[in-house]
GROMACS .gro file of N, CA and C in nm:
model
  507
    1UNK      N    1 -17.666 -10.535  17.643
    1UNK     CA    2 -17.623 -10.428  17.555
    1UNK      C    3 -17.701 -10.301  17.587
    2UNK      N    4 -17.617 -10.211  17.583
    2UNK     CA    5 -17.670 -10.076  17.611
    2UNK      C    6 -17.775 -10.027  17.459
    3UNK      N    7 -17.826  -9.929  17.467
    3UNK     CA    8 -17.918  -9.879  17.340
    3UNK      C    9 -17.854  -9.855  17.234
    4UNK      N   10 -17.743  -9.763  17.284
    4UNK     CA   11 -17.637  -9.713  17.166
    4UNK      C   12 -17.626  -9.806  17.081
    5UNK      N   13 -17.516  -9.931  17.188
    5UNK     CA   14 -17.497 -10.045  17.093
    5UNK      C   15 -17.584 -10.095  17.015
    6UNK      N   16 -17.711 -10.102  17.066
    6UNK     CA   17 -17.834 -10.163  16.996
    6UNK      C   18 -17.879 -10.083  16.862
    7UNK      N   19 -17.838  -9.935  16.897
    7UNK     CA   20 -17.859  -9.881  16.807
    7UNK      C   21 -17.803  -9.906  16.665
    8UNK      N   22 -17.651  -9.909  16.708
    8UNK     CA   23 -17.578  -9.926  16.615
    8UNK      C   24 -17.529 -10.063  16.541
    9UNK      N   25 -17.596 -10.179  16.605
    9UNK     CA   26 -17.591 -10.269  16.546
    9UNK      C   27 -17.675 -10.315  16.401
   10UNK      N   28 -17.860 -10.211  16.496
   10UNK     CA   29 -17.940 -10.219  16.382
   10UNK      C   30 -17.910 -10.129  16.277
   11UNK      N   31 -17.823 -10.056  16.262
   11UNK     CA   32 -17.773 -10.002  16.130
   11UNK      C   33 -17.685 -10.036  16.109
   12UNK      N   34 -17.562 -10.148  16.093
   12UNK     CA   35 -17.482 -10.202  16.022
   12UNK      C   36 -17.577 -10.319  16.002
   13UNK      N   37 -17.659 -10.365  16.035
   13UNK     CA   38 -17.745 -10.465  15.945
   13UNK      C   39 -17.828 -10.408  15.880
   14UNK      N   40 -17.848 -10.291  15.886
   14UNK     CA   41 -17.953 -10.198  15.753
   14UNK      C   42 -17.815 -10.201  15.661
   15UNK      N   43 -17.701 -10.147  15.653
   15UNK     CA   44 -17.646 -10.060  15.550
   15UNK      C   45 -17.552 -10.189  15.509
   16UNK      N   46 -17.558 -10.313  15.571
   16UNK     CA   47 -17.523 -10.438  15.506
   16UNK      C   48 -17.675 -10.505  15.397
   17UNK      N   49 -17.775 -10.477  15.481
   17UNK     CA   50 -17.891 -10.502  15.384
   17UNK      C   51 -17.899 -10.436  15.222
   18UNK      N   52 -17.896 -10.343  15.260
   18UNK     CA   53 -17.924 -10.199  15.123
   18UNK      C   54 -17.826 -10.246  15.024
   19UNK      N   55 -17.704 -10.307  15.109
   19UNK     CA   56 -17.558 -10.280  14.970
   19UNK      C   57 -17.594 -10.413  14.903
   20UNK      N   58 -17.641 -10.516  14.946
   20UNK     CA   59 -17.668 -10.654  14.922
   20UNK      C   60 -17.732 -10.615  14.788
   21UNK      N   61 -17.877 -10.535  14.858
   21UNK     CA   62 -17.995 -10.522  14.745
   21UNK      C   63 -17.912 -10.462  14.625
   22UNK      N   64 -17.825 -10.348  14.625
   22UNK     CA   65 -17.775 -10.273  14.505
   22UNK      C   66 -17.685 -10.354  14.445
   23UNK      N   67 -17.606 -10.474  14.488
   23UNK     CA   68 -17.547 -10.522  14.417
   23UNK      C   69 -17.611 -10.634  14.326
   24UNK      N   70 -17.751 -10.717  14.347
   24UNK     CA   71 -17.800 -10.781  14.310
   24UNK      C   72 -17.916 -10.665  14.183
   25UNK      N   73 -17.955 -10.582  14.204
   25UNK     CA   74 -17.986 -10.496  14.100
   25UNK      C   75 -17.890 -10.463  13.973
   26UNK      N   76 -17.745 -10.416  14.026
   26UNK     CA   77 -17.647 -10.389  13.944
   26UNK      C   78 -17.622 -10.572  13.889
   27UNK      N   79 -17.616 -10.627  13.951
   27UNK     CA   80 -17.619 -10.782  13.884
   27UNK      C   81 -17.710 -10.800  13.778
   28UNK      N   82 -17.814 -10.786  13.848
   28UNK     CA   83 -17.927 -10.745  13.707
   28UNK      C   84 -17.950 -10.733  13.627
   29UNK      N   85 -17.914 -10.579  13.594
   29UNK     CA   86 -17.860 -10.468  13.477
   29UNK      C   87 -17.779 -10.511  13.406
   30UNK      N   88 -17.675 -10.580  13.423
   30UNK     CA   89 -17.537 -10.631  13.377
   30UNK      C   90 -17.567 -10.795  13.309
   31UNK      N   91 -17.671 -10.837  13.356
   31UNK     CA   92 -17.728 -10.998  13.289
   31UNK      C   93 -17.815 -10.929  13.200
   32UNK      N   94 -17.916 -10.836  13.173
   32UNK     CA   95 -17.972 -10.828  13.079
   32UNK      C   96 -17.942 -10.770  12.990
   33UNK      N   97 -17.860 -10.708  12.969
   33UNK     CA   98 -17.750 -10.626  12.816
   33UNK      C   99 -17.628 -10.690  12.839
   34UNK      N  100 -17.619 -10.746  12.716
   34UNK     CA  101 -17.490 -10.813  12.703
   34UNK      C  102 -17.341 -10.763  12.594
   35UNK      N  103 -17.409 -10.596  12.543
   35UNK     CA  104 -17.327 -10.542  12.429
   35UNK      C  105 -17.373 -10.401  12.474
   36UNK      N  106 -17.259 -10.297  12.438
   36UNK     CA  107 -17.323 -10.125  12.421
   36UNK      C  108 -17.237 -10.102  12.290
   37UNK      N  109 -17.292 -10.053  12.235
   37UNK     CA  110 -17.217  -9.941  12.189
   37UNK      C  111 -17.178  -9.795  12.210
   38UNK      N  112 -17.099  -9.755  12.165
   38UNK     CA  113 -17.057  -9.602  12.188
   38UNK      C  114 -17.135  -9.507  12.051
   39UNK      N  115 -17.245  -9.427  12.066
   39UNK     CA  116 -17.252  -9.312  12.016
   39UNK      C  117 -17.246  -9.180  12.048
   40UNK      N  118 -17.201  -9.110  11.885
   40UNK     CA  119 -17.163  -9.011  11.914
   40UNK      C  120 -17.269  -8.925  11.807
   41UNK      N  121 -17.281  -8.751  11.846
   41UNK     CA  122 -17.380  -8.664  11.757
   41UNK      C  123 -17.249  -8.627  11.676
   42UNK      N  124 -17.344  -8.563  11.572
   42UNK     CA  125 -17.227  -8.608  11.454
   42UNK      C  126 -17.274  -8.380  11.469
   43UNK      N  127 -17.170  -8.312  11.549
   43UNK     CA  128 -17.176  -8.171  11.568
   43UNK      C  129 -17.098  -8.102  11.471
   44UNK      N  130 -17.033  -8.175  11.389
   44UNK     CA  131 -16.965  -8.078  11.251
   44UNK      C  132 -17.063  -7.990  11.167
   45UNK      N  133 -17.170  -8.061  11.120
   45UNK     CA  134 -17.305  -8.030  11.088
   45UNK      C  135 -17.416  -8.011  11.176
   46UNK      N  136 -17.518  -7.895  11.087
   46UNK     CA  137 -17.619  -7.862  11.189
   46UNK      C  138 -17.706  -7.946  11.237
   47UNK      N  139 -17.713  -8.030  11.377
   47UNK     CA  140 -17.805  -8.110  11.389
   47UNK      C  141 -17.941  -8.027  11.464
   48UNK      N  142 -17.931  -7.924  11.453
   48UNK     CA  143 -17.986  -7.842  11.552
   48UNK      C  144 -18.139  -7.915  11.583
   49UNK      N  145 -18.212  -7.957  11.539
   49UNK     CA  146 -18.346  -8.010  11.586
   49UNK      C  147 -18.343  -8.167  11.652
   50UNK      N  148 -18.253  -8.176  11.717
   50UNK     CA  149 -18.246  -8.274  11.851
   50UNK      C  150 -18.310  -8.230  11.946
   51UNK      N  151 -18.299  -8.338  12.051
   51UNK     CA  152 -18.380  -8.303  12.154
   51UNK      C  153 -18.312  -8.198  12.269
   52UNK      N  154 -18.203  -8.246  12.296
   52UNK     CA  155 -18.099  -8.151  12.441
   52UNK      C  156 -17.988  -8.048  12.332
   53UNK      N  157 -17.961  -7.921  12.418
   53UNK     CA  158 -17.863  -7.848  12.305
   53UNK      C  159 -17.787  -7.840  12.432
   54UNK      N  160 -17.666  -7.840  12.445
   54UNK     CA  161 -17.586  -7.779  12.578
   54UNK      C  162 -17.545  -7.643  12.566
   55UNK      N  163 -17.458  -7.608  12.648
   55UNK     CA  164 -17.409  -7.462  12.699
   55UNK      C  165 -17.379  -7.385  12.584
   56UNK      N  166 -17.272  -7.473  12.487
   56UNK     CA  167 -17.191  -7.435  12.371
   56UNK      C  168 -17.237  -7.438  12.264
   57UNK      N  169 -17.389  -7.475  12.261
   57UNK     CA  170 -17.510  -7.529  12.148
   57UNK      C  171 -17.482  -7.628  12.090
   58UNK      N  172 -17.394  -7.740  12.144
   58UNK     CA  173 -17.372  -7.838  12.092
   58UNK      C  174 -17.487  -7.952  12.101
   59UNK      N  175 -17.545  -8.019  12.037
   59UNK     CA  176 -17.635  -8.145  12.055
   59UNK      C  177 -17.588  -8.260  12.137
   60UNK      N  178 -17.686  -8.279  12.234
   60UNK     CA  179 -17.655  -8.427  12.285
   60UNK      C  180 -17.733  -8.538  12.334
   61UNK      N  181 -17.719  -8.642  12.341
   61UNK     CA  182 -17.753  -8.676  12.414
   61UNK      C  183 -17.830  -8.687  12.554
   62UNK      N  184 -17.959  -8.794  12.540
   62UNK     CA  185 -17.972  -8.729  12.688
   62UNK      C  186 -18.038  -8.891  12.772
   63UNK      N  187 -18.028  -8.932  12.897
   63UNK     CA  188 -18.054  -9.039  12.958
   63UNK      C  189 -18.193  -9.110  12.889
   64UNK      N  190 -18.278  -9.090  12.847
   64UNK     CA  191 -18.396  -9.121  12.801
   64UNK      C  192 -18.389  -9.153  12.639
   65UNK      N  193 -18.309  -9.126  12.601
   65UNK     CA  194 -18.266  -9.205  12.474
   65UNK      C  195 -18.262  -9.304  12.445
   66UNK      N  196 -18.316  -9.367  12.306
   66UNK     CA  197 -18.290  -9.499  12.303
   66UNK      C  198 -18.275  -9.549  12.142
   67UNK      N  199 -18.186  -9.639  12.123
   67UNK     CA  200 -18.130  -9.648  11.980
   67UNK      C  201 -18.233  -9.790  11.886
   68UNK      N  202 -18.219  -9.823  11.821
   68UNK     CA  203 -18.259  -9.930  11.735
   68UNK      C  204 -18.185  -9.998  11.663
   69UNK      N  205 -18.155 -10.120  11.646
   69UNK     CA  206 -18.010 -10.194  11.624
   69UNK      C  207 -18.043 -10.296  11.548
   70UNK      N  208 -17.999 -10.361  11.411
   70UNK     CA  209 -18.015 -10.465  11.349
   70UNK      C  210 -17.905 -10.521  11.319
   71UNK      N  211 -17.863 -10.631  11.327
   71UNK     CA  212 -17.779 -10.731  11.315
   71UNK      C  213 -17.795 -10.818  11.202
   72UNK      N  214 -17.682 -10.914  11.223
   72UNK     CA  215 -17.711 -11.004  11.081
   72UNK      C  216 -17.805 -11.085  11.116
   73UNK      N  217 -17.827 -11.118  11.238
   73UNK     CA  218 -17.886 -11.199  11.317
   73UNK      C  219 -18.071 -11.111  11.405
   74UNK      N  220 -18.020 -11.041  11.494
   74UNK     CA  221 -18.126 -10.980  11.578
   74UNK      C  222 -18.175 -10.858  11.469
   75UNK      N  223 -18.301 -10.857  11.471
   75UNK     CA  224 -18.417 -10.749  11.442
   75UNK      C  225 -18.422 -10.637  11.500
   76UNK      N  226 -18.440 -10.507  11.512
   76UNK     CA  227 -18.473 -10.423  11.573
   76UNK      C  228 -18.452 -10.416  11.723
   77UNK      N  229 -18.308 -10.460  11.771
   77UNK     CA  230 -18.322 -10.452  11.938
   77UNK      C  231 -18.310 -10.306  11.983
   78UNK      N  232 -18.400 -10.271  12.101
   78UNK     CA  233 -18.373 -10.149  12.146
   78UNK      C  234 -18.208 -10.151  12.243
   79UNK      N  235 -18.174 -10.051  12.223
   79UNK     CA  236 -18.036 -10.016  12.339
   79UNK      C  237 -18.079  -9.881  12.360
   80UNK      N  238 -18.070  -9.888  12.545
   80UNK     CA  239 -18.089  -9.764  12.634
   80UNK      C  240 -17.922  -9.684  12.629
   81UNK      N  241 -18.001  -9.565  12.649
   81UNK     CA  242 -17.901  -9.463  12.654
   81UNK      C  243 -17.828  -9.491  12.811
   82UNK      N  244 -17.703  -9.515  12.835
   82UNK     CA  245 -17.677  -9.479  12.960
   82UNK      C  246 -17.605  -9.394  13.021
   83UNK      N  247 -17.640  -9.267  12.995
   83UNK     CA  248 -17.596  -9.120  13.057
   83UNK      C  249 -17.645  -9.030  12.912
   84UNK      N  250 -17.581  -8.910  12.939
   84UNK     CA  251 -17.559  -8.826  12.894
   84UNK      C  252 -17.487  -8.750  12.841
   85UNK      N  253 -17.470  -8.642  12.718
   85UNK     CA  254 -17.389  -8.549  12.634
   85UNK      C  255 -17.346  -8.641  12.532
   86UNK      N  256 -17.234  -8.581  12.452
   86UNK     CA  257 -17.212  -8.590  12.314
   86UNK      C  258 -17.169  -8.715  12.265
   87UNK      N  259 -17.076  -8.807  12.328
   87UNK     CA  260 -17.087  -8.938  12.330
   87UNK      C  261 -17.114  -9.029  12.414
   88UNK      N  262 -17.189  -9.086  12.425
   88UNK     CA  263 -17.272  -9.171  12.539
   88UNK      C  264 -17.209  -9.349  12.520
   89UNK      N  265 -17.286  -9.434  12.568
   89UNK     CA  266 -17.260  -9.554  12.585
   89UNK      C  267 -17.398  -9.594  12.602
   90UNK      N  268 -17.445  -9.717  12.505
   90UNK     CA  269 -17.579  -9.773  12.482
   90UNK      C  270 -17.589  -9.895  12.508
   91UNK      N  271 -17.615  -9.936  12.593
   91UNK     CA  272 -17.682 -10.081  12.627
   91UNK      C  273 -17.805 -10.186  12.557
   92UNK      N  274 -17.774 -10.292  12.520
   92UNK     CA  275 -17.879 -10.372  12.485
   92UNK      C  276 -17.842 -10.529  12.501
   93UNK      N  277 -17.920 -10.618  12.449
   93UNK     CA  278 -17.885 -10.746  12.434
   93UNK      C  279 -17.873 -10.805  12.259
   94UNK      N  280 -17.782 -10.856  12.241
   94UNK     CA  281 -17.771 -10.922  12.120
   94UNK      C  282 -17.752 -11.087  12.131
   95UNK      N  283 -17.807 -11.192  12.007
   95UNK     CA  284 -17.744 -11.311  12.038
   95UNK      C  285 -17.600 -11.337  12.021
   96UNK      N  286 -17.581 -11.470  12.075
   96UNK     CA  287 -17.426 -11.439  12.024
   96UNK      C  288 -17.409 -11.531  11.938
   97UNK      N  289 -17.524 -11.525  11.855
   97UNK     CA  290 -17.471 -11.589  11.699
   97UNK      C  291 -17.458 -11.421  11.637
   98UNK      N  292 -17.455 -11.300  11.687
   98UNK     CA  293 -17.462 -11.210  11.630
   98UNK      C  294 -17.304 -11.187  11.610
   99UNK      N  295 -17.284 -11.125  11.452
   99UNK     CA  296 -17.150 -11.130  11.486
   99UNK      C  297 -17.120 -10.920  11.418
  100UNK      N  298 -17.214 -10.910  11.323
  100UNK     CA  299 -17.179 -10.802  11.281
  100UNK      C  300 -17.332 -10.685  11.258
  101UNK      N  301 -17.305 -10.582  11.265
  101UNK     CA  302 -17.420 -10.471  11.341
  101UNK      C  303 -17.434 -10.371  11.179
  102UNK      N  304 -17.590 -10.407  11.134
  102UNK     CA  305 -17.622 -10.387  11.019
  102UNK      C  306 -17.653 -10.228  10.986
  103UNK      N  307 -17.724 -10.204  11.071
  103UNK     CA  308 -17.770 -10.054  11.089
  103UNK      C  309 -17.778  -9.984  11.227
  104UNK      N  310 -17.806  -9.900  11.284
  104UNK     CA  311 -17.834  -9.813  11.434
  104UNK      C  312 -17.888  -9.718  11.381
  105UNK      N  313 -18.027  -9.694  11.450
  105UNK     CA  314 -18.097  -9.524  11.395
  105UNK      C  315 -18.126  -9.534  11.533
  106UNK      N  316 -18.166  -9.396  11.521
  106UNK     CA  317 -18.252  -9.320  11.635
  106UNK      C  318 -18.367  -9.208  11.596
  107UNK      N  319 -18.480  -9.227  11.666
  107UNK     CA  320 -18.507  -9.273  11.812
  107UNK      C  321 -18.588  -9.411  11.748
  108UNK      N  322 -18.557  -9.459  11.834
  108UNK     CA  323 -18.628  -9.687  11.853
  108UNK      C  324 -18.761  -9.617  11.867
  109UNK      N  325 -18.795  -9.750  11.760
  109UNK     CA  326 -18.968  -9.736  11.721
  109UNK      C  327 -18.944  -9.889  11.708
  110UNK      N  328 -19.051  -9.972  11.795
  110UNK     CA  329 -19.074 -10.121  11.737
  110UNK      C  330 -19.114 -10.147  11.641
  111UNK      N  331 -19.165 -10.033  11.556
  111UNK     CA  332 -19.277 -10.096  11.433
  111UNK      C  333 -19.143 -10.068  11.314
  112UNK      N  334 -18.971 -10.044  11.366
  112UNK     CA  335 -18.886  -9.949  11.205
  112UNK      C  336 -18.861 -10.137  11.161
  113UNK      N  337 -18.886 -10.126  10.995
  113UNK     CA  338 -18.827 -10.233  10.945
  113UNK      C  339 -18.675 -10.221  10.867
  114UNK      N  340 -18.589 -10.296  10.854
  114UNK     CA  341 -18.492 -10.290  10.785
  114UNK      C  342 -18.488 -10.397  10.637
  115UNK      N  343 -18.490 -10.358  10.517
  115UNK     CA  344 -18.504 -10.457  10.413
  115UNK      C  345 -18.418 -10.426  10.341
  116UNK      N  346 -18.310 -10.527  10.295
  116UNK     CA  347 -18.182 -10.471  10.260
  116UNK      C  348 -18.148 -10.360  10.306
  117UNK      N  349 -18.127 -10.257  10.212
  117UNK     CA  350 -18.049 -10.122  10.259
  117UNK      C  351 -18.144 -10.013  10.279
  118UNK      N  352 -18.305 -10.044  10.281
  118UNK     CA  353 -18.424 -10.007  10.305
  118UNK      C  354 -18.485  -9.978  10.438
  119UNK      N  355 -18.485  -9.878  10.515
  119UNK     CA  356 -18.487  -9.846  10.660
  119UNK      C  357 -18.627  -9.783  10.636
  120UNK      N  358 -18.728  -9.849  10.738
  120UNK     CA  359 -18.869  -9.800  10.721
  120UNK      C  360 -18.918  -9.744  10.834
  121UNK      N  361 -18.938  -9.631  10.868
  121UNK     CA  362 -18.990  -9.580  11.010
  121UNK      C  363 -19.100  -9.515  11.005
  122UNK      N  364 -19.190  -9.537  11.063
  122UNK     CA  365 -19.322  -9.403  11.108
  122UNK      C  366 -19.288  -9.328  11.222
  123UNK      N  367 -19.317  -9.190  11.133
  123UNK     CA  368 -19.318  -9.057  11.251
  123UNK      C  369 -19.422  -9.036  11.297
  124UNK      N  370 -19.436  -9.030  11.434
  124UNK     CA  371 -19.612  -9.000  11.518
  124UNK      C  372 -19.634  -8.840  11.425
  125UNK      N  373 -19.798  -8.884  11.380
  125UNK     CA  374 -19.822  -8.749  11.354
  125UNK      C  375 -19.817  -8.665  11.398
  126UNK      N  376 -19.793  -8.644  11.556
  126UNK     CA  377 -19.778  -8.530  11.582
  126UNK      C  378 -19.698  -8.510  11.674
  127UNK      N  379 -19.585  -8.419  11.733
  127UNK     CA  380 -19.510  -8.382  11.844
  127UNK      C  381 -19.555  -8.267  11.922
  128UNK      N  382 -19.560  -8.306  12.077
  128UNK     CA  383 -19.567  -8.169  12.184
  128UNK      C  384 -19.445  -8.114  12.198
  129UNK      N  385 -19.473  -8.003  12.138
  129UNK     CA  386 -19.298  -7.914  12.180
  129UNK      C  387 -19.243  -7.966  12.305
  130UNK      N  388 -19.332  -7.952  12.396
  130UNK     CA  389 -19.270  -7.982  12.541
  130UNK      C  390 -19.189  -8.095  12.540
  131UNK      N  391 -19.268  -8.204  12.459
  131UNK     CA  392 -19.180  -8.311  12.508
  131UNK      C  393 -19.030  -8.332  12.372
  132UNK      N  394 -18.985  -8.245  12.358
  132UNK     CA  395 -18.859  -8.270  12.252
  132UNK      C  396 -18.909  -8.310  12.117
  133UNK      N  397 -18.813  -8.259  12.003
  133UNK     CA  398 -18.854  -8.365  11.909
  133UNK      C  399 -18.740  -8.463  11.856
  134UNK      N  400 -18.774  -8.577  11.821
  134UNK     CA  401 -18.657  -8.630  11.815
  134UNK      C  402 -18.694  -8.681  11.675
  135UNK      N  403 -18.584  -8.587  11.574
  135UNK     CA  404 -18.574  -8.595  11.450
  135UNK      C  405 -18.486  -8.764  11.395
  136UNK      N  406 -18.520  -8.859  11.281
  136UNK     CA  407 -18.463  -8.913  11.305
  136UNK      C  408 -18.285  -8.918  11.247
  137UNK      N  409 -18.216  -9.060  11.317
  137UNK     CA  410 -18.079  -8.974  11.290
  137UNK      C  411 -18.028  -9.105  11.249
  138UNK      N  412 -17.962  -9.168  11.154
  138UNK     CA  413 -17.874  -9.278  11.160
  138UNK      C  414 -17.723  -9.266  11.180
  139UNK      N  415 -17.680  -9.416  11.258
  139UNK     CA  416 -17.552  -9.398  11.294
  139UNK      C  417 -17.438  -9.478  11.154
  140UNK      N  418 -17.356  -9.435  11.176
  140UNK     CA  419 -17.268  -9.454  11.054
  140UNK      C  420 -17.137  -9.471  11.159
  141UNK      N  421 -17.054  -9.649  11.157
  141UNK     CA  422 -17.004  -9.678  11.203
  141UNK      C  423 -16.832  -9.647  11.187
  142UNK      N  424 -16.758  -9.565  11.286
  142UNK     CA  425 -16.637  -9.540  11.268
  142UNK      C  426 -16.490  -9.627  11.252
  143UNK      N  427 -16.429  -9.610  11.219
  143UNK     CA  428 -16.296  -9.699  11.209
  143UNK      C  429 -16.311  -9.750  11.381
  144UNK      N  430 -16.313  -9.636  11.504
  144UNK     CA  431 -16.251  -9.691  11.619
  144UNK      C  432 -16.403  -9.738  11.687
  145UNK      N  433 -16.459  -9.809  11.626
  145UNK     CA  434 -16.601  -9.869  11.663
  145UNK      C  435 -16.734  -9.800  11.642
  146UNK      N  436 -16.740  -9.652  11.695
  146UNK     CA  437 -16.765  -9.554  11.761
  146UNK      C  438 -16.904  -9.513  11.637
  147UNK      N  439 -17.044  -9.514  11.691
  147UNK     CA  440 -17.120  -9.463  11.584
  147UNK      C  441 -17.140  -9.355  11.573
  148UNK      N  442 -17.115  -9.307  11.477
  148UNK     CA  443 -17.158  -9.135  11.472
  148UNK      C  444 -17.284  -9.111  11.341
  149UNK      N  445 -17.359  -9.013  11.463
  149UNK     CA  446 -17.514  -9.028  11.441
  149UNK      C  447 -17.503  -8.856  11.352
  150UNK      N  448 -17.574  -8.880  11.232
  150UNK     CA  449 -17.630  -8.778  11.133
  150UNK      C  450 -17.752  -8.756  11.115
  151UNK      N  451 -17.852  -8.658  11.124
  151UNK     CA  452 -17.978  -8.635  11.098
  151UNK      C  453 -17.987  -8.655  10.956
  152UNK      N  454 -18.131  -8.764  10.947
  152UNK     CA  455 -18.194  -8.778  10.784
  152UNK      C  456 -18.283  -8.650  10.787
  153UNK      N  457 -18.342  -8.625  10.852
  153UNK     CA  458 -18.424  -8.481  10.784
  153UNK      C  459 -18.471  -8.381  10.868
  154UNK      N  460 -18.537  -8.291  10.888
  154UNK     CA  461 -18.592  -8.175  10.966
  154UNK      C  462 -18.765  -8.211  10.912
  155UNK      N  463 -18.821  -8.136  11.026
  155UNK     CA  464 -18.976  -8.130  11.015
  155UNK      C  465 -19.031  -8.039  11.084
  156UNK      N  466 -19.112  -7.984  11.032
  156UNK     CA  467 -19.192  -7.832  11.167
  156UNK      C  468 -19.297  -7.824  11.026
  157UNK      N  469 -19.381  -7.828  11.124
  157UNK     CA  470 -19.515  -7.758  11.090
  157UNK      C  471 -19.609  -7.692  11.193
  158UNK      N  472 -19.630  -7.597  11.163
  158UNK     CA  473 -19.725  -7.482  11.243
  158UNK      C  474 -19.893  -7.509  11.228
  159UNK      N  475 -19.929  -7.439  11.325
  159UNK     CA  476 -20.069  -7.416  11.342
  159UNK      C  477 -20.105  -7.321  11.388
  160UNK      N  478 -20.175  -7.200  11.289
  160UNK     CA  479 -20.186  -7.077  11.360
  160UNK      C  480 -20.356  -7.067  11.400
  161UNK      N  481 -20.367  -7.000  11.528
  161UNK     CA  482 -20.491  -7.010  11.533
  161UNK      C  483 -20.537  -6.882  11.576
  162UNK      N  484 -20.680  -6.874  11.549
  162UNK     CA  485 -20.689  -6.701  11.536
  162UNK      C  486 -20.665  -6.614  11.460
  163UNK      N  487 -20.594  -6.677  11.308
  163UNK     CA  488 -20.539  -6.576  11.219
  163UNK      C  489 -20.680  -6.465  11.181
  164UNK      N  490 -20.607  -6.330  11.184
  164UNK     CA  491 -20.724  -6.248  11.115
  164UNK      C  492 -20.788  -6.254  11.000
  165UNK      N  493 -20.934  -6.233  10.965
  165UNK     CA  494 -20.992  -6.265  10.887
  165UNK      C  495 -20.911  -6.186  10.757
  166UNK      N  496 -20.966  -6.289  10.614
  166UNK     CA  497 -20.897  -6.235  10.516
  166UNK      C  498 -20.728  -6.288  10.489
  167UNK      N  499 -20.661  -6.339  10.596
  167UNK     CA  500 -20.535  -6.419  10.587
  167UNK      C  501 -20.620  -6.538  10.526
  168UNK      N  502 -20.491  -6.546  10.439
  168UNK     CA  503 -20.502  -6.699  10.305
  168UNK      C  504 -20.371  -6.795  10.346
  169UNK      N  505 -20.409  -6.917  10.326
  169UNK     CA  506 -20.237  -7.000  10.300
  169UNK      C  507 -20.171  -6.979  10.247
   0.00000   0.00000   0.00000
């Protein structure tokens, strides 16, 4: 065999290698979440203190998201965001003695409890602007499956520093 050929043999056994690997990854992905749901930002109302705003100032979604899910059955499972904007698609695992989906808030905290109709979350004391804030939001389940997510509250607090002497609270 000439080089060429040689050449080109060792790259149809690379680009037969690579597709192998991506399909056994995507195999993967697909064995360890066994349910998504569809959420949606609930943009009729001001959600304005989310984390992403788009072009149109609409709220959305964004890949790094992640929901919190209780069942009749499963506790607090996290589901990843998978993509981005206003209605997304959320991945997780449920059992399948699970049959019906009790609550969904956002953003997933391992420590939120659910007790009856009692939703318990801690907010980190503190947020870096930089990194977003993610106010929390519960989802409220639609006729066509579809959760649509409402903000429970707003929060900002300041810290001024340097104020001139003689400024009071």
């Amino acid at each position: 065999m000439d080089m060429k050929s040689r050449f080109l043999s060792m790259l149809l056994v690379l680009i037969i290698l690579v597709g192998c690997r991506e399909e056994e990854r995507y195999a993967k992905q697909q064995q360890q979440s066994n349910r998504t749901i569809m959420a949606a930002i609930d943009n009729e109302h001001d959600t304005s203190s989310r984390t992403e705003v788009d072009a149109e100032g609409y709220v959305t979604w964004t890949e790094t998201d992640k929901l919190g899910v209780f069942s009749d059955v499963s506790q607090n499972v996290p589901f990843v965001s998978m993509g981005s904007g206003d209605q997304v698609e959320f991945s997780g695992t449920l059992t399948e003695e699970d049959k019906e989906i009790k609550c969904v808030y956002f953003p997933y905290n391992e420590k939120t409890k659910l007790e009856g109709n009692k939703l318990t979350m801690t907010l980190p004391q503190k947020y870096n602007y930089s990194d977003g804030i993610l106010c929390p939001m519960l989802g409220v389940e639609q006729p066509d499956g579809t959760f649509k997510f409402k903000q429970l509250c707003g929060a900002m607090r300041l810290t001024i520093k340097n104020a001139p002497k003689g400024t009071s609270k």
